[in-house]
C-alpha cells in the first residue's frame, strides 16, 4: 500500500522564529520521527545571528555559527566498521549525553536484547548536573536536545526538566513517541509545538485573493504591468500564489481587477480572474470572496509588493494552522502591512464592509483577534505607489 503521507513543507529558521514569537508562548518544542530534520531545524535556529530570538524584539537575521545554550545534547555512537551497503542502520553502541555548559559526557543508553535500554546513573549524575547548570545559568533560554523514551525512564530527571519549564524558557527537541511524559510537555498551554514531519498542513482549505483593482493614480499608469527586473510587477505575486498552490498550501485563488490588460495577463497564464467595474476597495474584497469556494481562511495580498517572499506567506499560513481563531498580519518590528490572512469567521464582515473600506476596518473592530507575524526584511512590506518607489524597490531587490 502506498503511503498517504505528503511531503513536509519546510519553514526557514527565520520564519519559524518569528511565528514562535508571535504565538506568545514561552517554550518551543520541535518534534518528529527519526530523520525528520528536527535537530537540523534546531541548529538553524541557533545559528541565527540576531540575538533577539532569545529576547522579545523583532528580527532580521543572517546565519552565523550556532550558539550553545545551557542544557544538554544527546547523540548516538555507532560502530565505525558498519557496512555502508547495509539496508538498515546498525544499532548504536551507546547513547551519550553532553552537558552543554561544561562539556562533560556520560552514557545514558546501551543496547539490551537488541534494543536500547536506559542507564539510570548517567541521568542521575551528569544529566542532573546539566539540568542544574541550565537552571542557574543567566540565560533566559535553555536547550534540551533531545528528549525521548530513555529520558522518560528516569522520574527524577523528568521532574528536573519540568522545573526548567517552570523557571526558564525552553527550546527542546522531542522524539515523536506516544509517551506520557513527552505528551505532558507538548500539551502544556505555554508550549508552541512544531512537527518537523509535517510542519505546514497541505489541506487547510485556505484560499487567496490577489487585489489588483487599484487605479494607480499616483503612479500615472497601470503599475501592476510596469517592468520590474524584466517582468510585470504583478508577476511576483502571481508566481508566489502558483508556488503555494502547487505545494498544496492554497486550494484556490482569484485575481480581482478593473484592468482589462491585467485580466488578459492572467488569462494567458490560466490564472482565475474576475474583471469588474465596481469602484470601491470594499467591492474588491466582496467580489474576491464571492469568487472562491468554501474556505477555512482567505489570504488577501496586493500585486505591488515584489519583495514579498513565499516564506513569509508560508509563515502566515503556518501560524493560522496552529491557531485558527486569529487574524494574521505580516509586519516588521511591529509595523503592520500586507498580506493579511482572515479566518472564515470574519468572512461575513468582510463581505459587508462599509463602502470604501478594506480589511483594516475588521481588524480595528477586533484588535484582540489580530496577531502579527514578523517578516525577515522591511522591504517585503514596501509597495510601489509611485515610479520613484518602484525604482527604490528595484535597487533594494539586489539585496534579496
mmCIF file of C-alpha atoms in Angstrom:
data_model
loop_
_atom_site.group_PDB
_atom_site.id
_atom_site.type_symbol
_atom_site.label_atom_id
_atom_site.label_comp_id
_atom_site.label_asym_id
_atom_site.label_seq_id
_atom_site.Cartn_x
_atom_site.Cartn_y
_atom_site.Cartn_z
ATOM 1 C CA UNK A 1 0.000 0.000 0.000
ATOM 2 C CA UNK A 2 1.344 3.418 -0.886
ATOM 3 C CA UNK A 3 1.852 5.899 1.923
ATOM 4 C CA UNK A 4 -0.754 8.645 2.121
ATOM 5 C CA UNK A 5 1.629 10.985 3.870
ATOM 6 C CA UNK A 6 2.501 14.136 1.982
ATOM 7 C CA UNK A 7 5.957 15.679 1.919
ATOM 8 C CA UNK A 8 6.563 18.295 4.565
ATOM 9 C CA UNK A 9 6.563 21.927 3.507
ATOM 10 C CA UNK A 10 9.519 23.404 5.343
ATOM 11 C CA UNK A 11 9.718 26.774 7.010
ATOM 12 C CA UNK A 12 13.047 28.536 7.134
ATOM 13 C CA UNK A 13 14.510 29.198 10.566
ATOM 14 C CA UNK A 14 13.780 32.913 10.440
ATOM 15 C CA UNK A 15 10.080 32.356 9.702
ATOM 16 C CA UNK A 16 9.811 29.703 12.384
ATOM 17 C CA UNK A 17 11.451 32.008 14.902
ATOM 18 C CA UNK A 18 9.067 34.847 14.146
ATOM 19 C CA UNK A 19 5.968 32.641 14.259
ATOM 20 C CA UNK A 20 7.057 31.342 17.639
ATOM 21 C CA UNK A 21 7.448 34.888 18.908
ATOM 22 C CA UNK A 22 4.052 35.942 17.550
ATOM 23 C CA UNK A 23 2.400 32.983 19.308
ATOM 24 C CA UNK A 24 3.076 34.470 22.733
ATOM 25 C CA UNK A 25 4.176 31.044 24.036
ATOM 26 C CA UNK A 26 7.143 30.643 26.395
ATOM 27 C CA UNK A 27 8.617 27.414 25.058
ATOM 28 C CA UNK A 28 9.308 25.960 21.629
ATOM 29 C CA UNK A 29 9.271 22.201 21.037
ATOM 30 C CA UNK A 30 10.442 20.644 17.774
ATOM 31 C CA UNK A 31 9.202 17.118 17.350
ATOM 32 C CA UNK A 32 9.248 14.466 14.671
ATOM 33 C CA UNK A 33 10.238 10.971 13.731
ATOM 34 C CA UNK A 34 13.845 9.908 13.298
ATOM 35 C CA UNK A 35 15.318 11.597 10.253
ATOM 36 C CA UNK A 36 12.633 14.309 10.093
ATOM 37 C CA UNK A 37 15.195 17.076 10.488
ATOM 38 C CA UNK A 38 14.276 18.307 13.955
ATOM 39 C CA UNK A 39 17.883 18.602 15.169
ATOM 40 C CA UNK A 40 18.821 20.291 11.894
ATOM 41 C CA UNK A 41 15.994 22.778 12.445
ATOM 42 C CA UNK A 42 17.285 23.395 15.958
ATOM 43 C CA UNK A 43 20.798 24.089 14.676
ATOM 44 C CA UNK A 44 19.420 26.517 12.104
ATOM 45 C CA UNK A 45 17.554 28.370 14.830
ATOM 46 C CA UNK A 46 20.658 28.539 16.988
ATOM 47 C CA UNK A 47 22.665 29.801 14.005
ATOM 48 C CA UNK A 48 20.545 32.904 13.548
ATOM 49 C CA UNK A 49 22.838 35.825 14.231
ATOM 50 C CA UNK A 50 20.125 38.058 15.658
ATOM 51 C CA UNK A 51 20.095 37.503 19.430
ATOM 52 C CA UNK A 52 16.500 38.791 19.576
ATOM 53 C CA UNK A 53 15.286 35.195 19.123
ATOM 54 C CA UNK A 54 16.199 34.767 22.760
ATOM 55 C CA UNK A 55 14.679 38.110 23.799
ATOM 56 C CA UNK A 56 11.474 39.914 22.920
ATOM 57 C CA UNK A 57 12.281 42.098 19.906
ATOM 58 C CA UNK A 58 11.727 41.681 16.190
ATOM 59 C CA UNK A 59 14.217 40.004 13.928
ATOM 60 C CA UNK A 60 16.063 40.409 10.669
ATOM 61 C CA UNK A 61 18.688 37.741 10.667
ATOM 62 C CA UNK A 62 21.509 36.031 8.855
ATOM 63 C CA UNK A 63 23.343 32.823 9.574
ATOM 64 C CA UNK A 64 26.269 32.579 11.978
ATOM 65 C CA UNK A 65 27.959 29.768 13.890
ATOM 66 C CA UNK A 66 25.433 28.030 16.130
ATOM 67 C CA UNK A 67 25.387 29.391 19.676
ATOM 68 C CA UNK A 68 25.431 26.969 22.593
ATOM 69 C CA UNK A 69 22.735 27.365 25.207
ATOM 70 C CA UNK A 70 22.790 25.763 28.654
ATOM 71 C CA UNK A 71 21.168 22.359 28.751
ATOM 72 C CA UNK A 72 22.121 19.029 27.248
ATOM 73 C CA UNK A 73 22.708 17.325 23.916
ATOM 74 C CA UNK A 74 22.333 13.597 23.302
ATOM 75 C CA UNK A 75 23.781 11.655 20.404
ATOM 76 C CA UNK A 76 24.186 8.080 19.230
ATOM 77 C CA UNK A 77 27.568 6.407 18.918
ATOM 78 C CA UNK A 78 27.532 3.889 16.074
ATOM 79 C CA UNK A 79 30.040 1.149 15.222
ATOM 80 C CA UNK A 80 32.754 2.624 12.986
ATOM 81 C CA UNK A 81 33.009 -0.556 10.934
ATOM 82 C CA UNK A 82 29.326 -0.570 9.970
ATOM 83 C CA UNK A 83 28.972 -1.586 6.337
ATOM 84 C CA UNK A 84 27.767 1.253 4.129
ATOM 85 C CA UNK A 85 25.680 -1.046 1.931
ATOM 86 C CA UNK A 86 23.512 -2.375 4.734
ATOM 87 C CA UNK A 87 19.784 -1.814 4.112
ATOM 88 C CA UNK A 88 19.339 -0.663 7.724
ATOM 89 C CA UNK A 89 21.218 1.467 10.222
ATOM 90 C CA UNK A 90 23.180 -0.529 12.804
ATOM 91 C CA UNK A 91 22.084 -0.369 16.431
ATOM 92 C CA UNK A 92 24.154 2.299 18.239
ATOM 93 C CA UNK A 93 26.800 1.020 20.592
ATOM 94 C CA UNK A 94 25.516 3.587 23.112
ATOM 95 C CA UNK A 95 23.682 6.886 23.569
ATOM 96 C CA UNK A 96 25.656 9.685 25.187
ATOM 97 C CA UNK A 97 24.571 12.883 26.909
ATOM 98 C CA UNK A 98 26.702 16.041 26.922
ATOM 99 C CA UNK A 99 26.345 18.896 29.414
ATOM 100 C CA UNK A 100 26.253 21.982 27.193
ATOM 101 C CA UNK A 101 27.753 24.109 29.982
ATOM 102 C CA UNK A 102 30.775 22.019 30.987
ATOM 103 C CA UNK A 103 31.218 19.657 28.057
ATOM 104 C CA UNK A 104 31.186 16.647 30.373
ATOM 105 C CA UNK A 105 29.605 13.496 28.940
ATOM 106 C CA UNK A 106 28.067 10.284 30.147
ATOM 107 C CA UNK A 107 26.368 7.193 28.756
ATOM 108 C CA UNK A 108 22.579 7.185 29.142
ATOM 109 C CA UNK A 109 21.686 4.238 26.911
ATOM 110 C CA UNK A 110 23.168 0.872 25.925
ATOM 111 C CA UNK A 111 21.765 -1.994 23.832
ATOM 112 C CA UNK A 112 19.969 -4.740 25.729
ATOM 113 C CA UNK A 113 18.320 -7.624 23.870
ATOM 114 C CA UNK A 114 18.567 -5.778 20.524
ATOM 115 C CA UNK A 115 17.014 -2.560 21.777
ATOM 116 C CA UNK A 116 18.329 0.459 23.602
ATOM 117 C CA UNK A 117 17.950 0.455 27.377
ATOM 118 C CA UNK A 118 18.452 3.334 29.840
ATOM 119 C CA UNK A 119 21.474 3.797 32.091
ATOM 120 C CA UNK A 120 19.953 5.488 35.188
ATOM 121 C CA UNK A 121 23.275 6.526 36.722
ATOM 122 C CA UNK A 122 24.057 8.586 33.634
ATOM 123 C CA UNK A 123 20.893 10.621 34.075
ATOM 124 C CA UNK A 124 21.376 10.927 37.842
ATOM 125 C CA UNK A 125 24.949 12.243 37.562
ATOM 126 C CA UNK A 126 25.997 14.274 34.515
ATOM 127 C CA UNK A 127 22.376 14.508 33.338
ATOM 128 C CA UNK A 128 21.130 16.101 36.550
ATOM 129 C CA UNK A 129 24.189 18.352 36.667
ATOM 130 C CA UNK A 130 23.444 19.579 33.128
ATOM 131 C CA UNK A 131 19.897 20.493 34.135
ATOM 132 C CA UNK A 132 21.126 22.218 37.295
ATOM 133 C CA UNK A 133 23.640 24.259 35.320
ATOM 134 C CA UNK A 134 20.864 25.255 32.917
ATOM 135 C CA UNK A 135 18.529 26.192 35.764
ATOM 136 C CA UNK A 136 21.073 28.508 37.394
ATOM 137 C CA UNK A 137 22.534 29.971 34.205
ATOM 138 C CA UNK A 138 21.890 33.675 33.484
ATOM 139 C CA UNK A 139 20.495 32.802 30.044
ATOM 140 C CA UNK A 140 16.774 33.229 29.503
ATOM 141 C CA UNK A 141 16.614 30.198 27.198
ATOM 142 C CA UNK A 142 17.929 26.671 27.724
ATOM 143 C CA UNK A 143 18.242 23.940 25.099
ATOM 144 C CA UNK A 144 17.346 20.249 25.501
ATOM 145 C CA UNK A 145 18.233 18.050 22.510
ATOM 146 C CA UNK A 146 16.655 15.528 22.634
ATOM 147 C CA UNK A 147 14.063 14.050 24.974
ATOM 148 C CA UNK A 148 12.772 10.551 24.273
ATOM 149 C CA UNK A 149 11.962 7.205 25.855
ATOM 150 C CA UNK A 150 15.330 6.951 27.637
ATOM 151 C CA UNK A 151 14.774 10.221 29.478
ATOM 152 C CA UNK A 152 11.228 9.189 30.361
ATOM 153 C CA UNK A 153 12.631 6.183 32.246
ATOM 154 C CA UNK A 154 14.133 8.387 34.970
ATOM 155 C CA UNK A 155 11.466 10.173 37.091
ATOM 156 C CA UNK A 156 13.980 12.452 38.873
ATOM 157 C CA UNK A 157 15.389 13.587 35.545
ATOM 158 C CA UNK A 158 11.882 14.249 34.199
ATOM 159 C CA UNK A 159 10.996 16.260 37.308
ATOM 160 C CA UNK A 160 14.106 18.402 36.791
ATOM 161 C CA UNK A 161 13.095 19.011 33.175
ATOM 162 C CA UNK A 162 9.643 20.124 34.327
ATOM 163 C CA UNK A 163 11.293 22.547 36.755
ATOM 164 C CA UNK A 164 13.154 24.073 33.820
ATOM 165 C CA UNK A 165 9.845 24.563 32.004
ATOM 166 C CA UNK A 166 8.524 26.414 35.053
ATOM 167 C CA UNK A 167 11.528 28.673 35.630
ATOM 168 C CA UNK A 168 13.205 29.093 32.213
ATOM 169 C CA UNK A 169 12.270 29.349 28.566
ATOM 170 C CA UNK A 170 12.955 26.030 26.874
ATOM 171 C CA UNK A 171 13.943 25.180 23.330
ATOM 172 C CA UNK A 172 13.571 21.400 23.118
ATOM 173 C CA UNK A 173 13.675 18.547 20.628
ATOM 174 C CA UNK A 174 11.307 15.640 21.340
ATOM 175 C CA UNK A 175 11.037 12.271 19.664
ATOM 176 C CA UNK A 176 7.633 11.629 18.083
ATOM 177 C CA UNK A 177 6.675 8.895 20.522
ATOM 178 C CA UNK A 178 3.329 8.468 22.342
ATOM 179 C CA UNK A 179 4.845 8.512 25.809
ATOM 180 C CA UNK A 180 3.146 10.110 28.857
ATOM 181 C CA UNK A 181 5.966 12.499 29.757
ATOM 182 C CA UNK A 182 6.504 13.681 26.188
ATOM 183 C CA UNK A 183 2.772 14.222 25.723
ATOM 184 C CA UNK A 184 2.627 16.118 29.007
ATOM 185 C CA UNK A 185 5.326 18.529 27.808
ATOM 186 C CA UNK A 186 3.715 19.032 24.386
ATOM 187 C CA UNK A 187 0.285 19.656 25.927
ATOM 188 C CA UNK A 188 1.431 22.443 28.225
ATOM 189 C CA UNK A 189 -0.529 25.635 27.428
ATOM 190 C CA UNK A 190 2.704 27.676 27.287
ATOM 191 C CA UNK A 191 4.371 25.446 24.661
ATOM 192 C CA UNK A 192 4.475 26.048 20.903
ATOM 193 C CA UNK A 193 4.907 22.698 19.123
ATOM 194 C CA UNK A 194 6.245 22.277 15.596
ATOM 195 C CA UNK A 195 6.159 18.899 13.883
ATOM 196 C CA UNK A 196 9.147 18.536 11.583
ATOM 197 C CA UNK A 197 7.364 15.713 9.786
ATOM 198 C CA UNK A 198 4.527 17.924 8.573
ATOM 199 C CA UNK A 199 5.140 21.492 9.778
ATOM 200 C CA UNK A 200 2.616 23.013 7.337
ATOM 201 C CA UNK A 201 -0.576 21.057 6.647
ATOM 202 C CA UNK A 202 -1.361 20.867 2.941
ATOM 203 C CA UNK A 203 -5.126 20.553 3.308
ATOM 204 C CA UNK A 204 -6.101 23.511 5.453
ATOM 205 C CA UNK A 205 -8.668 24.901 2.986
ATOM 206 C CA UNK A 206 -7.015 28.291 2.554
ATOM 207 C CA UNK A 207 -7.662 30.492 -0.463
ATOM 208 C CA UNK A 208 -6.191 33.764 -1.714
ATOM 209 C CA UNK A 209 -7.495 36.986 -3.225
ATOM 210 C CA UNK A 210 -4.974 38.987 -5.217
ATOM 211 C CA UNK A 211 -6.308 42.527 -5.101
ATOM 212 C CA UNK A 212 -5.392 44.234 -8.353
ATOM 213 C CA UNK A 213 -8.182 46.792 -8.698
ATOM 214 C CA UNK A 214 -6.287 49.961 -7.792
ATOM 215 C CA UNK A 215 -6.378 52.838 -10.234
ATOM 216 C CA UNK A 216 -2.634 53.669 -9.843
ATOM 217 C CA UNK A 217 -3.434 57.397 -9.694
ATOM 218 C CA UNK A 218 -0.146 58.305 -8.020
ATOM 219 C CA UNK A 219 1.772 56.107 -10.417
ATOM 220 C CA UNK A 220 0.248 57.544 -13.594
ATOM 221 C CA UNK A 221 -0.144 54.236 -15.466
ATOM 222 C CA UNK A 222 -1.116 50.666 -14.603
ATOM 223 C CA UNK A 223 1.721 49.998 -12.168
ATOM 224 C CA UNK A 224 0.999 46.278 -11.972
ATOM 225 C CA UNK A 225 2.182 45.869 -15.558
ATOM 226 C CA UNK A 226 5.268 48.061 -15.070
ATOM 227 C CA UNK A 227 8.623 46.412 -15.596
ATOM 228 C CA UNK A 228 10.346 45.075 -12.511
ATOM 229 C CA UNK A 229 13.581 43.341 -13.463
ATOM 230 C CA UNK A 230 12.231 42.290 -16.868
ATOM 231 C CA UNK A 231 8.880 41.048 -15.574
ATOM 232 C CA UNK A 232 5.499 42.684 -14.906
ATOM 233 C CA UNK A 233 5.297 43.871 -11.317
ATOM 234 C CA UNK A 234 2.237 41.725 -10.568
ATOM 235 C CA UNK A 235 4.037 38.601 -11.798
ATOM 236 C CA UNK A 236 5.861 38.211 -8.480
ATOM 237 C CA UNK A 237 2.559 37.865 -6.618
ATOM 238 C CA UNK A 238 1.175 35.534 -9.288
ATOM 239 C CA UNK A 239 4.270 33.339 -9.014
ATOM 240 C CA UNK A 240 4.056 33.240 -5.215
ATOM 241 C CA UNK A 241 0.426 32.112 -5.383
ATOM 242 C CA UNK A 242 1.284 29.492 -8.016
ATOM 243 C CA UNK A 243 4.067 28.132 -5.790
ATOM 244 C CA UNK A 244 1.759 27.879 -2.793
ATOM 245 C CA UNK A 245 -0.986 26.178 -4.829
ATOM 246 C CA UNK A 246 1.498 23.740 -6.362
ATOM 247 C CA UNK A 247 2.587 22.676 -2.891
ATOM 248 C CA UNK A 248 -0.956 22.349 -1.578
ATOM 249 C CA UNK A 249 -0.859 25.318 0.798
ATOM 250 C CA UNK A 250 -3.554 27.199 -1.103
ATOM 251 C CA UNK A 251 -6.549 25.359 -2.500
ATOM 252 C CA UNK A 252 -7.925 28.230 -4.598
ATOM 253 C CA UNK A 253 -7.141 31.767 -5.680
ATOM 254 C CA UNK A 254 -8.574 34.611 -7.707
ATOM 255 C CA UNK A 255 -7.229 37.893 -9.030
ATOM 256 C CA UNK A 256 -9.722 40.764 -8.865
ATOM 257 C CA UNK A 257 -9.081 43.663 -11.215
ATOM 258 C CA UNK A 258 -10.660 46.537 -13.112
ATOM 259 C CA UNK A 259 -7.917 46.476 -15.748
ATOM 260 C CA UNK A 260 -8.571 44.549 -18.992
ATOM 261 C CA UNK A 261 -4.805 44.370 -19.543
ATOM 262 C CA UNK A 262 -4.236 42.791 -16.140
ATOM 263 C CA UNK A 263 -7.089 40.373 -16.806
ATOM 264 C CA UNK A 264 -5.535 39.483 -20.162
ATOM 265 C CA UNK A 265 -2.192 38.727 -18.481
ATOM 266 C CA UNK A 266 -3.964 36.409 -16.032
ATOM 267 C CA UNK A 267 -5.830 34.745 -18.899
ATOM 268 C CA UNK A 268 -2.624 33.926 -20.784
ATOM 269 C CA UNK A 269 -1.358 32.156 -17.638
ATOM 270 C CA UNK A 270 -4.679 30.414 -16.924
ATOM 271 C CA UNK A 271 -4.963 32.292 -13.641
ATOM 272 C CA UNK A 272 -8.539 32.652 -12.293
ATOM 273 C CA UNK A 273 -9.515 36.306 -12.593
ATOM 274 C CA UNK A 274 -12.587 38.489 -12.166
ATOM 275 C CA UNK A 275 -12.761 41.645 -14.299
ATOM 276 C CA UNK A 276 -15.200 44.130 -12.790
ATOM 277 C CA UNK A 277 -16.198 47.791 -12.834
ATOM 278 C CA UNK A 278 -17.105 48.331 -9.173
ATOM 279 C CA UNK A 279 -15.365 51.436 -7.781
ATOM 280 C CA UNK A 280 -14.520 50.663 -4.150
ATOM 281 C CA UNK A 281 -11.986 48.637 -2.174
ATOM 282 C CA UNK A 282 -14.857 47.027 -0.285
ATOM 283 C CA UNK A 283 -16.184 45.847 -3.652
ATOM 284 C CA UNK A 284 -12.884 44.139 -4.468
ATOM 285 C CA UNK A 285 -12.903 42.272 -1.144
ATOM 286 C CA UNK A 286 -16.507 41.133 -1.581
ATOM 287 C CA UNK A 287 -16.039 40.085 -5.215
ATOM 288 C CA UNK A 288 -12.923 38.106 -4.313
ATOM 289 C CA UNK A 289 -14.630 36.168 -1.544
ATOM 290 C CA UNK A 290 -17.685 35.502 -3.695
ATOM 291 C CA UNK A 291 -15.474 34.019 -6.427
ATOM 292 C CA UNK A 292 -13.888 31.440 -4.133
ATOM 293 C CA UNK A 293 -15.276 28.129 -2.806
ATOM 294 C CA UNK A 294 -15.972 27.450 0.853
ATOM 295 C CA UNK A 295 -12.737 28.034 2.785
ATOM 296 C CA UNK A 296 -11.376 27.899 6.301
ATOM 297 C CA UNK A 297 -9.397 31.118 5.719
ATOM 298 C CA UNK A 298 -8.520 33.594 2.992
ATOM 299 C CA UNK A 299 -5.266 35.415 2.322
ATOM 300 C CA UNK A 300 -5.549 38.933 0.919
ATOM 301 C CA UNK A 301 -2.487 40.274 -0.854
ATOM 302 C CA UNK A 302 -1.652 43.020 -3.303
ATOM 303 C CA UNK A 303 0.207 42.856 -6.583
ATOM 304 C CA UNK A 304 2.700 45.645 -5.925
ATOM 305 C CA UNK A 305 4.965 44.096 -3.266
ATOM 306 C CA UNK A 306 7.608 42.360 -5.422
ATOM 307 C CA UNK A 307 9.969 41.694 -2.494
ATOM 308 C CA UNK A 308 7.398 39.736 -0.504
ATOM 309 C CA UNK A 309 8.762 36.205 -0.050
ATOM 310 C CA UNK A 310 6.926 32.910 -0.248
ATOM 311 C CA UNK A 311 8.458 32.021 3.129
ATOM 312 C CA UNK A 312 6.658 34.945 4.766
ATOM 313 C CA UNK A 313 3.340 33.840 3.289
ATOM 314 C CA UNK A 314 4.033 30.302 4.481
ATOM 315 C CA UNK A 315 4.644 31.744 7.940
ATOM 316 C CA UNK A 316 1.177 33.328 7.947
ATOM 317 C CA UNK A 317 -0.368 30.036 6.834
ATOM 318 C CA UNK A 318 1.546 28.063 9.446
ATOM 319 C CA UNK A 319 0.535 30.481 12.201
ATOM 320 C CA UNK A 320 -3.116 30.099 11.196
ATOM 321 C CA UNK A 321 -2.876 26.310 11.086
ATOM 322 C CA UNK A 322 -1.552 26.335 14.653
ATOM 323 C CA UNK A 323 -4.394 28.522 15.973
ATOM 324 C CA UNK A 324 -7.336 29.284 13.705
ATOM 325 C CA UNK A 325 -9.011 31.808 15.993
ATOM 326 C CA UNK A 326 -6.916 34.755 14.907
ATOM 327 C CA UNK A 327 -6.323 37.132 12.013
ATOM 328 C CA UNK A 328 -2.666 37.026 10.977
ATOM 329 C CA UNK A 329 -0.982 40.082 9.536
ATOM 330 C CA UNK A 330 2.561 40.365 8.217
ATOM 331 C CA UNK A 331 4.637 43.003 9.978
ATOM 332 C CA UNK A 332 8.187 44.164 10.557
ATOM 333 C CA UNK A 333 9.246 45.211 14.041
ATOM 334 C CA UNK A 334 5.646 45.772 14.990
ATOM 335 C CA UNK A 335 4.752 47.856 11.922
ATOM 336 C CA UNK A 336 1.840 46.088 10.201
ATOM 337 C CA UNK A 337 1.477 45.606 6.475
ATOM 338 C CA UNK A 338 0.195 43.192 3.866
ATOM 339 C CA UNK A 339 -0.676 40.317 3.325
ATOM 340 C CA UNK A 340 -3.360 39.537 5.888
ATOM 341 C CA UNK A 341 -4.963 36.134 6.465
ATOM 342 C CA UNK A 342 -8.558 36.116 7.738
ATOM 343 C CA UNK A 343 -10.306 33.045 9.206
ATOM 344 C CA UNK A 344 -13.721 32.166 7.799
ATOM 345 C CA UNK A 345 -15.345 33.540 10.961
ATOM 346 C CA UNK A 346 -14.722 37.040 9.568
ATOM 347 C CA UNK A 347 -15.934 36.449 6.010
ATOM 348 C CA UNK A 348 -19.410 37.881 6.644
ATOM 349 C CA UNK A 349 -17.935 41.109 7.993
ATOM 350 C CA UNK A 350 -15.556 41.289 5.040
ATOM 351 C CA UNK A 351 -18.451 40.836 2.632
ATOM 352 C CA UNK A 352 -20.382 43.672 4.313
ATOM 353 C CA UNK A 353 -17.657 46.267 4.727
ATOM 354 C CA UNK A 354 -18.609 49.937 4.936
ATOM 355 C CA UNK A 355 -18.239 51.469 1.475
ATOM 356 C CA UNK A 356 -14.658 52.264 0.558
ATOM 357 C CA UNK A 357 -13.059 50.386 3.465
ATOM 358 C CA UNK A 358 -10.987 47.230 3.462
ATOM 359 C CA UNK A 359 -9.951 44.518 5.878
ATOM 360 C CA UNK A 360 -8.458 47.111 8.227
ATOM 361 C CA UNK A 361 -11.995 48.003 9.308
ATOM 362 C CA UNK A 362 -12.496 44.445 10.560
ATOM 363 C CA UNK A 363 -9.136 44.432 12.330
ATOM 364 C CA UNK A 364 -9.961 47.736 14.031
ATOM 365 C CA UNK A 365 -13.183 46.228 15.336
ATOM 366 C CA UNK A 366 -11.361 43.158 16.669
ATOM 367 C CA UNK A 367 -7.888 44.283 17.802
ATOM 368 C CA UNK A 368 -7.719 41.422 20.290
ATOM 369 C CA UNK A 369 -8.078 38.924 17.438
ATOM 370 C CA UNK A 370 -5.140 40.232 15.389
ATOM 371 C CA UNK A 371 -1.675 38.713 15.590
ATOM 372 C CA UNK A 372 1.382 39.998 13.796
ATOM 373 C CA UNK A 373 3.832 37.631 12.132
ATOM 374 C CA UNK A 374 7.218 39.239 11.565
ATOM 375 C CA UNK A 375 8.910 39.096 8.176
ATOM 376 C CA UNK A 376 12.674 38.953 7.723
ATOM 377 C CA UNK A 377 13.208 42.256 5.912
ATOM 378 C CA UNK A 378 11.302 45.567 5.883
ATOM 379 C CA UNK A 379 11.428 45.607 2.078
ATOM 380 C CA UNK A 380 8.856 42.806 1.977
ATOM 381 C CA UNK A 381 6.157 45.236 3.114
ATOM 382 C CA UNK A 382 7.021 48.019 0.660
ATOM 383 C CA UNK A 383 4.736 48.685 -2.280
ATOM 384 C CA UNK A 384 5.229 50.641 -5.498
ATOM 385 C CA UNK A 385 2.787 53.539 -5.251
ATOM 386 C CA UNK A 386 4.928 55.857 -7.374
ATOM 387 C CA UNK A 387 7.596 55.454 -10.097
ATOM 388 C CA UNK A 388 10.156 56.629 -7.548
ATOM 389 C CA UNK A 389 9.079 53.934 -5.088
ATOM 390 C CA UNK A 390 9.368 51.339 -7.847
ATOM 391 C CA UNK A 391 12.936 52.451 -8.594
ATOM 392 C CA UNK A 392 13.800 52.175 -4.903
ATOM 393 C CA UNK A 393 12.392 48.648 -4.839
ATOM 394 C CA UNK A 394 14.493 47.721 -7.880
ATOM 395 C CA UNK A 395 17.599 48.875 -6.039
ATOM 396 C CA UNK A 396 16.587 47.105 -2.844
ATOM 397 C CA UNK A 397 15.933 43.864 -4.772
ATOM 398 C CA UNK A 398 19.672 43.418 -5.268
ATOM 399 C CA UNK A 399 19.999 42.744 -1.532
ATOM 400 C CA UNK A 400 17.454 39.896 -1.567
#
